[in-house]
Structures are given as structure tokens and as C-alpha cells.
mmCIF file of C-alpha atoms in Angstrom:
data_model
loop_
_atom_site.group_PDB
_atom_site.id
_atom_site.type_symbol
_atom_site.label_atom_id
_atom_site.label_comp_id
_atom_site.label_asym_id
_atom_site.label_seq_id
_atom_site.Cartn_x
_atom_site.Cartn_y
_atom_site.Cartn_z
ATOM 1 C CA UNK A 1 104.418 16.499 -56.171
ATOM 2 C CA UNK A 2 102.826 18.448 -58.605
ATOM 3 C CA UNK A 3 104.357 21.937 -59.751
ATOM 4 C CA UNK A 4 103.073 24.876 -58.493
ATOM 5 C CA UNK A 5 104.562 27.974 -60.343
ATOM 6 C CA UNK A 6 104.321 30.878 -57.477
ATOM 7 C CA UNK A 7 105.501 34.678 -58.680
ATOM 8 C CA UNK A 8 107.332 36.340 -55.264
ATOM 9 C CA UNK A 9 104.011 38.891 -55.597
ATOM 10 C CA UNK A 10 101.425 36.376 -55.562
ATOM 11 C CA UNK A 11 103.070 34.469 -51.912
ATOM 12 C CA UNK A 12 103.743 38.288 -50.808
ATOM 13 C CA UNK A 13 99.965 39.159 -51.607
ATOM 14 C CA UNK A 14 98.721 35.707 -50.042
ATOM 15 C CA UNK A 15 99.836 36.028 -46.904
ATOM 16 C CA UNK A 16 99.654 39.938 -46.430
ATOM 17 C CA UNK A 17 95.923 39.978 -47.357
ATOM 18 C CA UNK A 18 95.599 36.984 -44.118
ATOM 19 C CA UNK A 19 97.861 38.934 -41.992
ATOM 20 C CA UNK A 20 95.473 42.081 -42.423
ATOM 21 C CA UNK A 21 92.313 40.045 -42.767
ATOM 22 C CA UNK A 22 93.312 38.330 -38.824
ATOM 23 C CA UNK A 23 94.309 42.476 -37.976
ATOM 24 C CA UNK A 24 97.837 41.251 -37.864
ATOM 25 C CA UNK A 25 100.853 42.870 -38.817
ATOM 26 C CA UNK A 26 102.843 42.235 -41.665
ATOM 27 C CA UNK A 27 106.519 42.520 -41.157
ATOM 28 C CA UNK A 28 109.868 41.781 -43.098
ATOM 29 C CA UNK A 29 110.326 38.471 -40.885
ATOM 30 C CA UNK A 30 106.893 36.808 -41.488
ATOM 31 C CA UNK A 31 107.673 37.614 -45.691
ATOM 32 C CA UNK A 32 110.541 36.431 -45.815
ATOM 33 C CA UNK A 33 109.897 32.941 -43.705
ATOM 34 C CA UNK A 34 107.164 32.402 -46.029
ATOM 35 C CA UNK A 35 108.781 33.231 -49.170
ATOM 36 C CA UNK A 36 111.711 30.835 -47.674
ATOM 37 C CA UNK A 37 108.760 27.778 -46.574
ATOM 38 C CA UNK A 38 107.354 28.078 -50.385
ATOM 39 C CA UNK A 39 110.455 28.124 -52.235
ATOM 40 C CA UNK A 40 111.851 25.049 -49.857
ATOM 41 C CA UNK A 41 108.407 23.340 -51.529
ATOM 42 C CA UNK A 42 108.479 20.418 -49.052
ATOM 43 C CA UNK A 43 107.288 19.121 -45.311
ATOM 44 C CA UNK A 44 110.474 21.482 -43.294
ATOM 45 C CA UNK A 45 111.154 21.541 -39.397
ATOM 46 C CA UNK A 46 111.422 25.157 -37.975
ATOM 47 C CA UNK A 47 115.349 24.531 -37.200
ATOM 48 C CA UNK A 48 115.407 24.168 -41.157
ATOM 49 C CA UNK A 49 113.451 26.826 -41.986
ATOM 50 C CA UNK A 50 115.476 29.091 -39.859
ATOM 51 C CA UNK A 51 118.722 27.567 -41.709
ATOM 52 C CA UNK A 52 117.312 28.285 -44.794
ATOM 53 C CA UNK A 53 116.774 31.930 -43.874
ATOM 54 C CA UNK A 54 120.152 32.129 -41.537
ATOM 55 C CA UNK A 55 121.969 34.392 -44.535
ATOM 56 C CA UNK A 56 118.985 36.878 -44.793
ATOM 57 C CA UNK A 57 117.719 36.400 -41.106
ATOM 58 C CA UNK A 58 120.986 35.998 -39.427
ATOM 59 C CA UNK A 59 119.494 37.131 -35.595
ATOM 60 C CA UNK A 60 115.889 35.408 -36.491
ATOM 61 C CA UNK A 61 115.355 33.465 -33.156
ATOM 62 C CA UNK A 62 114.132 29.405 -32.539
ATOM 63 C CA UNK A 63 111.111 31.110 -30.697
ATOM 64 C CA UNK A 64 110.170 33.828 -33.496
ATOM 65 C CA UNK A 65 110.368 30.686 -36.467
ATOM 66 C CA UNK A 66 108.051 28.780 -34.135
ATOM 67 C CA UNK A 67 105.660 31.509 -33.168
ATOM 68 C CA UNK A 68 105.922 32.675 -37.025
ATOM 69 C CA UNK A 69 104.857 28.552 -38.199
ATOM 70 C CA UNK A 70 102.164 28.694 -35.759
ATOM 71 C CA UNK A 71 100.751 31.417 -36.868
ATOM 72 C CA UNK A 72 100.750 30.673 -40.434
ATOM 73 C CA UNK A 73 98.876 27.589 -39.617
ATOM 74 C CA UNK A 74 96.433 29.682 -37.547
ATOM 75 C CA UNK A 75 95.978 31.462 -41.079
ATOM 76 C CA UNK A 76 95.269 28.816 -43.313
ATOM 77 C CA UNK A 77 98.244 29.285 -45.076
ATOM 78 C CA UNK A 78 100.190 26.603 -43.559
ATOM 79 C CA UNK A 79 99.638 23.047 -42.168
ATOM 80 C CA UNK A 80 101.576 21.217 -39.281
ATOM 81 C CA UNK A 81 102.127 17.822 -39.626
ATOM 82 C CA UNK A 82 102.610 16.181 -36.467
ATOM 83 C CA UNK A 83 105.645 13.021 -35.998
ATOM 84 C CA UNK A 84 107.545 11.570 -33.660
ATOM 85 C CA UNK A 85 110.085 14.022 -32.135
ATOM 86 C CA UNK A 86 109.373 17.626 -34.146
ATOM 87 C CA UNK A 87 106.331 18.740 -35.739
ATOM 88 C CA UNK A 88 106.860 19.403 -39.635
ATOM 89 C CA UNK A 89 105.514 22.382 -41.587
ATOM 90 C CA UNK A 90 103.748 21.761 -45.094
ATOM 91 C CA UNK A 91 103.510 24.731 -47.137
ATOM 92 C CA UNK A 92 100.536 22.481 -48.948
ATOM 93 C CA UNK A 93 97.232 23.264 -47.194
ATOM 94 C CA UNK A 94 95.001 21.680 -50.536
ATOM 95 C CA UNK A 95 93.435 18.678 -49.587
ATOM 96 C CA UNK A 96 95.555 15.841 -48.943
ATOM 97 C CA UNK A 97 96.800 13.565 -46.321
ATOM 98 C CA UNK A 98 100.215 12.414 -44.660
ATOM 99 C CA UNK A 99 101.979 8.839 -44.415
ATOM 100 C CA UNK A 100 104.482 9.441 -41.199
ATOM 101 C CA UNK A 101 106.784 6.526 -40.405
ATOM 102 C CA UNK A 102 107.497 5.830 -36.808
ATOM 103 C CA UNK A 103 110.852 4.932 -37.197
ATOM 104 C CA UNK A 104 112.988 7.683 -38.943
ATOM 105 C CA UNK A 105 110.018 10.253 -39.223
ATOM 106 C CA UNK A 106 109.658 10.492 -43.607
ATOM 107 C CA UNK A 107 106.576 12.144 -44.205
ATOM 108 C CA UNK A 108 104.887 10.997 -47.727
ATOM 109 C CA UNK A 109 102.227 13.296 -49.198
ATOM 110 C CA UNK A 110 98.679 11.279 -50.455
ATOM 111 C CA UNK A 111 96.158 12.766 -52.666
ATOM 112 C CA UNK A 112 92.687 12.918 -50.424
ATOM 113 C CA UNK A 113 91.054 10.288 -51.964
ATOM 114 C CA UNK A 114 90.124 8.866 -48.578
ATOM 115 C CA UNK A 115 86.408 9.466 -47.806
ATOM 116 C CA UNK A 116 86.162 11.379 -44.876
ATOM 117 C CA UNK A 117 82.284 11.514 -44.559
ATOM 118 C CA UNK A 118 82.160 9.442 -41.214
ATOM 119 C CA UNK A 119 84.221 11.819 -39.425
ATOM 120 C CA UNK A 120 82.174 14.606 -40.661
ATOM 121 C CA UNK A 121 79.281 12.715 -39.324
ATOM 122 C CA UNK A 122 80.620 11.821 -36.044
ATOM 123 C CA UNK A 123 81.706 15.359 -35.482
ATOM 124 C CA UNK A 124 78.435 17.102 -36.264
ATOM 125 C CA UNK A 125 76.973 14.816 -33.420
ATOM 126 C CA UNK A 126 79.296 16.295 -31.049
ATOM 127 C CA UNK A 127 77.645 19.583 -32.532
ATOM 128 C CA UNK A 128 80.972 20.070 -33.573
ATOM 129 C CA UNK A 129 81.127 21.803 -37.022
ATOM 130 C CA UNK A 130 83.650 20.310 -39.398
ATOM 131 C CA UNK A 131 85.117 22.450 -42.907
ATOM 132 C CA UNK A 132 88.036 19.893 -43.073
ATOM 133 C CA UNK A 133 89.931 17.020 -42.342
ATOM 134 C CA UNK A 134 93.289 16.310 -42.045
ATOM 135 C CA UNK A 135 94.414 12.249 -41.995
ATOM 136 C CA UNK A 136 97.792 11.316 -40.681
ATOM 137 C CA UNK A 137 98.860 7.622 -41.136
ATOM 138 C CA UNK A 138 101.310 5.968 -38.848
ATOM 139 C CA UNK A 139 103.314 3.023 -39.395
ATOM 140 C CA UNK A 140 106.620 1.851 -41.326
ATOM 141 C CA UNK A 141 107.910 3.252 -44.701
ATOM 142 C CA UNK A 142 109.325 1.566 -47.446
ATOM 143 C CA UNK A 143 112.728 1.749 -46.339
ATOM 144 C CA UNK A 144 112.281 0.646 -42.230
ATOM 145 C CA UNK A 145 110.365 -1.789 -43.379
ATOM 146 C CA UNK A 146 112.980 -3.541 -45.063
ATOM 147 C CA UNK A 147 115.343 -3.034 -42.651
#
């Protein structure tokens, strides 16, 4: 993964300035869950998110992590990444895609090298207007498979 070198500002001024921009309201909760997702730097569930923040957050509740997550995605500034049993969170919302394996649920990050002009195609005649696509791959890792 590469490094991404993020000042506690700049993640602060990210999200505030999409909170405000959506006429939302920025609050100590939504900081400090994103502040927590970024410095975590990897694909989380929103039980470990809300372990991560248990120590800072001790009353945050399932239902505010989740309805936090989702909105974050409805920003832009996150991206879910749907598996088998819970939904993962990717703080990564650049262009790339995700390997999921159907047996023990490892997510893999892959660089978007995969062309996704047909889909664009095939969604503009459904007069649907595409601005991006996100691939998730299904199937067996490394590890299940040699099991």
C-alpha cells in the first residue's frame, strides 16, 4: 500500500469542508471516527472502528459508527466494500479495485488497471450517467485456496 503522509489538519479540513459543503454538521464524533478510520490505514468493520475509538468514544453507539460510515461514503470520503457477512470500510476512495475471498472474507487492494470503458458504455445506454466504477472480485485467496 503506498504511504500516504496525512497531518491531523489536513483529515480535519477534508472532511469538515464535505460536512459543510452536504449542509451537515460537523461534530466531535464524526472527527474523531475519521481521524481513527485514517490512522487504522486499512479495509476496517464498524465493530473495529468503534474498538479503535472505545478509549476516546467510550458511549459511541453500534448505530452512530454505522450511520457515521455511511455517511462518509455518501461524502466521497469513504468507500464500502461489500463481503460475505459485514461490509468493510476503506478509507482509500482513489481509484482502485477489491479482491474479496468467499471463504474467510480478506480483502486485497488492486491498482485500477482494469478498463472499465464497457461499463461506462452500457450505463450511458441506460441513460445512466457514470463518474466511477468500483470492481469487486470474488473468489478464493491465496491461503483458502491451499487449504
Amino acid at each position: 500500500m503506498e504511504a500516504r503522509v496525512q497531518t491531523k489538519t489536513h483529515i480535519d479540513d477534508q472532511l469538515i469542508s464535505a460536512l459543510r459543503a452536504r449542509g451537515q454538521r460537523v461534530t466531535p464524533q464524526r472527527l474523531l471516527l475519521n481521524r481513527a478510520l485514517r490512522e487504522l490505514d486499512r479495509h476496517v468493520s464498524a465493530e473495529e472502528l468503534q474498538a479503535a475509538v472505545a478509549d476516546r468514544l467510550p458511549n459511541v453507539s453500534a448505530p452512530t459508527v454505522y450511520a457515521t460510515l455511511e455517511l462518509f461514503e455518501e461524502l466521497g470520503t469513504l468507500r464500502r466494500v461489500p463481503r460475505p457477512g459485514a461490509d468493510l470500510w476503506d478509507p482509500r476512495v482513489d481509484d482502485h479495485h477489491h479482491l474479496v475471498c468467499r471463504s474467510c472474507g480478506a480483502v486485497e487492494d488492486v491498482e485500477a488497471g482494469v478498463d472499465a470503458s464497457a461499463a461506462f458504455r452500457a450505463a450511458r445506454r441506460h441513460r445512466f450517467s457514470p463518474d466511477r466504477a468500483q470492481l469487486t472480485i470474488s473468489g478464493l485467496c491465496r491461503n483458502c485456496r491451499r487449504s
